[in-house]
Amino acid sequence: MLEVEHNHISSKGCLCTDDTRRCTDFRNSGPLFSPVSRWPLAEASGNHPTRRENPSRLLQFLLALVFTQRNFYRTLLRNDPDIPKKDTVYRFSASPRYNWRRLLLMTSVAIAQGLGTLVSPDRDAVFMVDDSLFDRSRSKKVELLARVYDHVEHVYRKGLRLLMLGWSGGTTFLPAAFSLTSEQATNRLQPADPRIDKRTVGYPRRRESCQKSPDVVLQLLGESQAAGLEARYVLFDSWLAFPRLLRQIVQDRNLHVVAMVQAMKTVRYTYEGKRYTLKELYAHVKKRPGKARILAVVAVPRSGSP
């Protein structure tokens, strides 16, 4: 049973957040990290025990550092024999053999199932897709490092493109899957490490990073649906609203799409027997008078977009 009092988060007094009682006794923090400490979940994520260290124990230790706001380096200075060594933690974090994305997905599935009784059945669950800059401006040797356009400051920066897929039941947002992409070969500054073992999960992740974003989105949606996350709609911005992706999501994933549409000259829509660009279609349809929030509604066939 977790107790919350005086700004403390404790499980039998083992996990605290103030300056006087701060500690990282992750051995007794099982109730707090139960979704990631159960072996069925860890095994399905690819985190199998090793001779050197139990991966589940290492994961709980890293999570305890976050919740207790402790610095990893200062924690090592305690010289506690029960705390994992620095090389062990670094080796665990950098290992290509652990399926971190699967762990995140299954944890989100477990939480979403627990929230099922708290969400009204009248609400429709949705997937949300967005991207952001994973800034590595000071890096030089990071695999697949590239020049990525920052849409906020309108400049190119060194880093990777972080593609995120989230799930929402109307009141809660859960991160479901992610992918670091470096799809533009002309902007790529570093190649992938050729020594990576092709039998590990790290190898297909590197191949996925070089794929086009619409293909990666379809893969993330497929993984989330196969894991048990259910939704009716997919929401994303105009940068992904390509006709081919819209058709594939509707036909292959059986999901509806809510998105802004880009005004591209090469894309035309069939309406009343004629083909229009988005600007031409907007100028052609009759608008609602006054200050209506929705000016017009137009239905075009799926085949209306090339």
One Martini backbone bead per residue (centre of mass of N, CA, C, O) as a GRO file, in nm:
protein
  306
    1MET     BB    1   0.095   0.037   0.025
    2LEU     BB    2   0.052   0.365  -0.048
    3GLU     BB    3   0.190   0.668   0.087
    4VAL     BB    4   0.066   1.015   0.120
    5GLU     BB    5   0.287   1.241   0.296
    6HIS     BB    6   0.454   1.519   0.318
    7ASN     BB    7   0.570   1.476   0.022
    8HIS     BB    8   0.552   1.161   0.026
    9ILE     BB    9   0.669   0.852  -0.129
   10SER     BB   10   0.568   0.541   0.011
   11SER     BB   11   0.696   0.199   0.087
   12LYS     BB   12   0.752   0.145   0.394
   13GLY     BB   13   0.969   0.392   0.387
   14CYS     BB   14   1.161   0.360   0.100
   15LEU     BB   15   1.028   0.621  -0.059
   16CYS     BB   16   1.161   0.944  -0.106
   17THR     BB   17   1.173   1.330  -0.161
   18ASP     BB   18   1.338   1.444   0.049
   19ASP     BB   19   1.641   1.549   0.192
   20THR     BB   20   1.638   1.354   0.457
   21ARG     BB   21   1.488   1.074   0.310
   22ARG     BB   22   1.658   1.018   0.079
   23CYS     BB   23   1.638   0.732  -0.148
   24THR     BB   24   1.730   0.388  -0.318
   25ASP     BB   25   1.535   0.141  -0.219
   26PHE     BB   26   1.444  -0.076  -0.466
   27ARG     BB   27   1.386  -0.349  -0.317
   28ASN     BB   28   1.104  -0.209  -0.172
   29SER     BB   29   0.951  -0.090  -0.460
   30GLY     BB   30   0.741  -0.284  -0.593
   31PRO     BB   31   0.455  -0.145  -0.582
   32LEU     BB   32   0.539   0.094  -0.771
   33PHE     BB   33   0.684  -0.124  -1.003
   34SER     BB   34   0.493  -0.364  -1.090
   35PRO     BB   35   0.459  -0.339  -1.408
   36VAL     BB   36   0.799  -0.389  -1.438
   37SER     BB   37   0.852  -0.647  -1.226
   38ARG     BB   38   0.714  -0.849  -1.381
   39TRP     BB   39   0.812  -1.119  -1.560
   40PRO     BB   40   0.610  -1.138  -1.796
   41LEU     BB   41   0.673  -0.849  -1.893
   42ALA     BB   42   0.983  -0.871  -1.919
   43GLU     BB   43   0.990  -1.111  -2.117
   44ALA     BB   44   0.817  -0.976  -2.346
   45SER     BB   45   1.054  -0.744  -2.369
   46GLY     BB   46   1.348  -0.905  -2.347
   47ASN     BB   47   1.410  -0.921  -2.023
   48HIS     BB   48   1.651  -1.122  -1.934
   49PRO     BB   49   1.836  -1.296  -1.752
   50THR     BB   50   2.160  -1.273  -1.613
   51ARG     BB   51   2.461  -1.336  -1.468
   52ARG     BB   52   2.525  -1.045  -1.367
   53GLU     BB   53   2.219  -0.920  -1.401
   54ASN     BB   54   1.909  -0.806  -1.324
   55PRO     BB   55   1.713  -0.623  -1.530
   56SER     BB   56   1.477  -0.555  -1.339
   57ARG     BB   57   1.656  -0.430  -1.119
   58LEU     BB   58   1.780  -0.207  -1.295
   59LEU     BB   59   1.515  -0.070  -1.373
   60GLN     BB   60   1.426   0.005  -1.085
   61PHE     BB   61   1.669   0.180  -1.023
   62LEU     BB   62   1.624   0.398  -1.244
   63LEU     BB   63   1.336   0.477  -1.153
   64ALA     BB   64   1.413   0.561  -0.863
   65LEU     BB   65   1.585   0.804  -0.947
   66VAL     BB   66   1.351   0.968  -1.064
   67PHE     BB   67   1.149   0.970  -0.813
   68THR     BB   68   1.397   1.079  -0.612
   69GLN     BB   69   1.593   1.281  -0.751
   70ARG     BB   70   1.859   1.132  -0.834
   71ASN     BB   71   2.195   1.104  -0.881
   72PHE     BB   72   2.394   0.872  -1.013
   73TYR     BB   73   2.676   0.960  -0.920
   74ARG     BB   74   2.604   1.014  -0.614
   75THR     BB   75   2.507   0.727  -0.560
   76LEU     BB   76   2.789   0.589  -0.605
   77LEU     BB   77   2.937   0.735  -0.356
   78ARG     BB   78   2.818   0.538  -0.129
   79ASN     BB   79   2.918   0.237  -0.161
   80ASP     BB   80   2.692   0.037  -0.219
   81PRO     BB   81   2.667  -0.305  -0.271
   82ASP     BB   82   2.354  -0.291  -0.386
   83ILE     BB   83   2.458  -0.111  -0.604
   84PRO     BB   84   2.508  -0.072  -0.909
   85LYS     BB   85   2.732  -0.046  -1.138
   86LYS     BB   86   2.827   0.160  -1.380
   87ASP     BB   87   2.889  -0.045  -1.610
   88THR     BB   88   2.623  -0.199  -1.582
   89VAL     BB   89   2.430   0.033  -1.654
   90TYR     BB   90   2.553   0.113  -1.927
   91ARG     BB   91   2.525  -0.165  -2.059
   92PHE     BB   92   2.218  -0.181  -2.028
   93SER     BB   93   2.139   0.086  -2.184
   94ALA     BB   94   2.318   0.002  -2.461
   95SER     BB   95   2.173  -0.245  -2.527
   96PRO     BB   96   2.038  -0.424  -2.819
   97ARG     BB   97   1.864  -0.664  -2.652
   98TYR     BB   98   1.652  -0.453  -2.563
   99ASN     BB   99   1.294  -0.394  -2.565
  100TRP     BB  100   1.184  -0.089  -2.499
  101ARG     BB  101   0.928  -0.056  -2.669
  102ARG     BB  102   0.780  -0.302  -2.553
  103LEU     BB  103   0.777  -0.209  -2.262
  104LEU     BB  104   0.613   0.048  -2.304
  105LEU     BB  105   0.365  -0.081  -2.436
  106MET     BB  106   0.287  -0.286  -2.206
  107THR     BB  107   0.254  -0.075  -1.988
  108SER     BB  108   0.027   0.085  -2.132
  109VAL     BB  109  -0.171  -0.149  -2.151
  110ALA     BB  110  -0.201  -0.198  -1.846
  111ILE     BB  111  -0.307   0.089  -1.783
  112ALA     BB  112  -0.548   0.096  -1.981
  113GLN     BB  113  -0.697  -0.143  -1.849
  114GLY     BB  114  -0.722  -0.001  -1.567
  115LEU     BB  115  -0.891   0.252  -1.701
  116GLY     BB  116  -1.156   0.130  -1.820
  117THR     BB  117  -1.353   0.183  -1.563
  118LEU     BB  118  -1.306   0.519  -1.580
  119VAL     BB  119  -1.429   0.519  -1.865
  120SER     BB  120  -1.646   0.616  -2.079
  121PRO     BB  121  -1.819   0.448  -2.333
  122ASP     BB  122  -1.867   0.722  -2.506
  123ARG     BB  123  -1.575   0.719  -2.549
  124ASP     BB  124  -1.312   0.769  -2.780
  125ALA     BB  125  -1.039   0.627  -2.871
  126VAL     BB  126  -0.696   0.740  -2.943
  127PHE     BB  127  -0.452   0.813  -3.173
  128MET     BB  128  -0.125   0.983  -3.154
  129VAL     BB  129   0.078   1.175  -3.382
  130ASP     BB  130   0.425   1.281  -3.344
  131ASP     BB  131   0.695   1.519  -3.372
  132SER     BB  132   1.048   1.566  -3.281
  133LEU     BB  133   1.339   1.693  -3.158
  134PHE     BB  134   1.650   1.515  -3.110
  135ASP     BB  135   1.890   1.668  -2.949
  136ARG     BB  136   2.259   1.658  -3.075
  137SER     BB  137   2.467   1.911  -3.095
  138ARG     BB  138   2.732   1.773  -2.932
  139SER     BB  139   2.752   1.554  -3.134
  140LYS     BB  140   2.952   1.307  -3.352
  141LYS     BB  141   2.909   0.960  -3.306
  142VAL     BB  142   2.625   0.914  -3.361
  143GLU     BB  143   2.407   0.713  -3.478
  144LEU     BB  144   2.244   0.858  -3.743
  145LEU     BB  145   2.330   1.132  -3.757
  146ALA     BB  146   2.157   1.449  -3.822
  147ARG     BB  147   1.996   1.691  -4.012
  148VAL     BB  148   1.738   1.871  -3.846
  149TYR     BB  149   1.437   2.021  -3.863
  150ASP     BB  150   1.323   2.303  -3.685
  151HIS     BB  151   0.990   2.412  -3.650
  152VAL     BB  152   1.028   2.632  -3.428
  153GLU     BB  153   1.317   2.783  -3.528
  154HIS     BB  154   1.398   2.735  -3.829
  155VAL     BB  155   1.633   2.508  -3.807
  156TYR     BB  156   1.926   2.329  -3.818
  157ARG     BB  157   2.001   2.019  -3.645
  158LYS     BB  158   2.153   1.801  -3.446
  159GLY     BB  159   2.005   1.467  -3.482
  160LEU     BB  160   1.674   1.343  -3.433
  161ARG     BB  161   1.367   1.191  -3.509
  162LEU     BB  162   1.082   1.191  -3.301
  163LEU     BB  163   0.848   0.932  -3.304
  164MET     BB  164   0.513   0.948  -3.173
  165LEU     BB  165   0.288   0.723  -2.994
  166GLY     BB  166  -0.040   0.771  -2.870
  167TRP     BB  167  -0.285   0.731  -2.600
  168SER     BB  168  -0.648   0.804  -2.566
  169GLY     BB  169  -0.956   0.818  -2.352
  170GLY     BB  170  -0.993   1.159  -2.289
  171THR     BB  171  -0.808   1.191  -1.996
  172THR     BB  172  -0.559   1.016  -2.104
  173PHE     BB  173  -0.204   0.990  -2.157
  174LEU     BB  174  -0.013   0.746  -2.355
  175PRO     BB  175   0.277   0.610  -2.427
  176ALA     BB  176   0.339   0.358  -2.681
  177ALA     BB  177   0.547   0.466  -2.911
  178PHE     BB  178   0.874   0.470  -3.085
  179SER     BB  179   1.101   0.664  -3.315
  180LEU     BB  180   1.421   0.697  -3.453
  181THR     BB  181   1.490   0.910  -3.725
  182SER     BB  182   1.696   0.895  -4.059
  183GLU     BB  183   1.580   0.927  -4.373
  184GLN     BB  184   1.786   1.141  -4.475
  185ALA     BB  185   2.072   1.074  -4.641
  186THR     BB  186   2.182   1.369  -4.707
  187ASN     BB  187   2.169   1.445  -4.374
  188ARG     BB  188   2.369   1.234  -4.294
  189LEU     BB  189   2.658   1.199  -4.068
  190GLN     BB  190   2.604   0.896  -3.967
  191PRO     BB  191   2.635   0.574  -3.949
  192ALA     BB  192   2.587   0.263  -3.890
  193ASP     BB  193   2.683  -0.001  -3.712
  194PRO     BB  194   2.826  -0.287  -3.863
  195ARG     BB  195   2.861  -0.467  -3.580
  196ILE     BB  196   2.582  -0.537  -3.547
  197ASP     BB  197   2.365  -0.765  -3.439
  198LYS     BB  198   2.114  -0.921  -3.629
  199ARG     BB  199   1.970  -1.072  -3.371
  200THR     BB  200   1.895  -0.810  -3.266
  201VAL     BB  201   1.683  -0.538  -3.201
  202GLY     BB  202   1.882  -0.314  -3.311
  203TYR     BB  203   1.880  -0.371  -3.616
  204PRO     BB  204   1.579  -0.302  -3.699
  205ARG     BB  205   1.594  -0.015  -3.582
  206ARG     BB  206   1.800   0.094  -3.788
  207ARG     BB  207   1.629   0.035  -4.038
  208GLU     BB  208   1.382   0.204  -3.951
  209SER     BB  209   1.530   0.486  -3.944
  210CYS     BB  210   1.546   0.479  -4.281
  211GLN     BB  211   1.261   0.517  -4.309
  212LYS     BB  212   0.965   0.626  -4.373
  213SER     BB  213   0.731   0.770  -4.180
  214PRO     BB  214   0.467   0.628  -4.281
  215ASP     BB  215   0.579   0.338  -4.231
  216VAL     BB  216   0.628   0.372  -3.927
  217VAL     BB  217   0.339   0.435  -3.842
  218LEU     BB  218   0.217   0.164  -3.930
  219GLN     BB  219   0.393  -0.006  -3.739
  220LEU     BB  220   0.305   0.122  -3.469
  221LEU     BB  221   0.005   0.057  -3.500
  222GLY     BB  222   0.033  -0.251  -3.524
  223GLU     BB  223   0.169  -0.300  -3.248
  224SER     BB  224  -0.054  -0.174  -3.070
  225GLN     BB  225  -0.289  -0.356  -3.162
  226ALA     BB  226  -0.151  -0.633  -3.096
  227ALA     BB  227  -0.121  -0.560  -2.778
  228GLY     BB  228  -0.436  -0.409  -2.712
  229LEU     BB  229  -0.484  -0.139  -2.836
  230GLU     BB  230  -0.775   0.069  -2.852
  231ALA     BB  231  -0.925   0.236  -3.144
  232ARG     BB  232  -1.083   0.473  -3.387
  233TYR     BB  233  -0.857   0.695  -3.400
  234VAL     BB  234  -0.638   0.923  -3.588
  235LEU     BB  235  -0.400   1.174  -3.490
  236PHE     BB  236  -0.266   1.442  -3.701
  237ASP     BB  237  -0.076   1.626  -3.885
  238SER     BB  238   0.004   1.756  -4.201
  239TRP     BB  239   0.288   1.600  -4.239
  240LEU     BB  240   0.102   1.307  -4.275
  241ALA     BB  241  -0.126   1.394  -4.500
  242PHE     BB  242  -0.127   1.142  -4.701
  243PRO     BB  243  -0.309   0.955  -4.911
  244ARG     BB  244  -0.172   0.679  -4.867
  245LEU     BB  245  -0.188   0.676  -4.556
  246LEU     BB  246  -0.492   0.710  -4.525
  247ARG     BB  247  -0.571   0.449  -4.672
  248GLN     BB  248  -0.408   0.246  -4.497
  249ILE     BB  249  -0.545   0.305  -4.227
  250VAL     BB  250  -0.835   0.236  -4.315
  251GLN     BB  251  -0.783  -0.050  -4.448
  252ASP     BB  252  -0.557  -0.196  -4.259
  253ARG     BB  253  -0.647  -0.066  -3.953
  254ASN     BB  254  -0.942   0.028  -3.907
  255LEU     BB  255  -0.928   0.355  -3.919
  256HIS     BB  256  -0.976   0.677  -3.837
  257VAL     BB  257  -0.918   1.015  -3.961
  258VAL     BB  258  -0.765   1.311  -3.804
  259ALA     BB  259  -0.672   1.584  -4.023
  260MET     BB  260  -0.471   1.781  -4.181
  261VAL     BB  261  -0.442   1.931  -4.505
  262GLN     BB  262  -0.247   1.963  -4.765
  263ALA     BB  263  -0.148   2.207  -5.012
  264MET     BB  264  -0.118   2.027  -5.300
  265LYS     BB  265  -0.069   2.021  -5.643
  266THR     BB  266  -0.063   1.688  -5.682
  267VAL     BB  267  -0.340   1.698  -5.525
  268ARG     BB  268  -0.664   1.556  -5.593
  269TYR     BB  269  -1.024   1.611  -5.582
  270THR     BB  270  -1.333   1.456  -5.605
  271TYR     BB  271  -1.611   1.677  -5.717
  272GLU     BB  272  -1.874   1.656  -5.902
  273GLY     BB  273  -1.678   1.524  -6.139
  274LYS     BB  274  -1.432   1.690  -6.029
  275ARG     BB  275  -1.096   1.823  -6.011
  276TYR     BB  276  -0.922   1.933  -5.711
  277THR     BB  277  -0.769   2.129  -5.527
  278LEU     BB  278  -0.778   2.251  -5.219
  279LYS     BB  279  -0.817   2.548  -5.299
  280GLU     BB  280  -1.037   2.499  -5.513
  281LEU     BB  281  -1.237   2.360  -5.322
  282TYR     BB  282  -1.270   2.594  -5.121
  283ALA     BB  283  -1.376   2.798  -5.343
  284HIS     BB  284  -1.629   2.622  -5.440
  285VAL     BB  285  -1.759   2.597  -5.186
  286LYS     BB  286  -2.011   2.654  -4.965
  287LYS     BB  287  -2.052   2.875  -4.713
  288ARG     BB  288  -2.120   2.952  -4.402
  289PRO     BB  289  -2.270   3.177  -4.232
  290GLY     BB  290  -2.102   3.369  -4.032
  291LYS     BB  291  -1.956   3.216  -3.717
  292ALA     BB  292  -1.883   2.942  -3.804
  293ARG     BB  293  -1.677   2.676  -3.726
  294ILE     BB  294  -1.807   2.530  -3.978
  295LEU     BB  295  -1.810   2.607  -4.312
  296ALA     BB  296  -1.759   2.305  -4.437
  297VAL     BB  297  -1.872   1.993  -4.602
  298VAL     BB  298  -1.676   1.732  -4.764
  299ALA     BB  299  -1.716   1.455  -4.987
  300VAL     BB  300  -1.471   1.214  -5.079
  301PRO     BB  301  -1.327   0.979  -5.236
  302ARG     BB  302  -1.061   0.773  -5.199
  303SER     BB  303  -0.992   0.796  -5.518
  304GLY     BB  304  -0.955   1.121  -5.526
  305SER     BB  305  -0.661   1.046  -5.438
  306PRO     BB  306  -0.338   0.977  -5.561
   0.00000   0.00000   0.00000
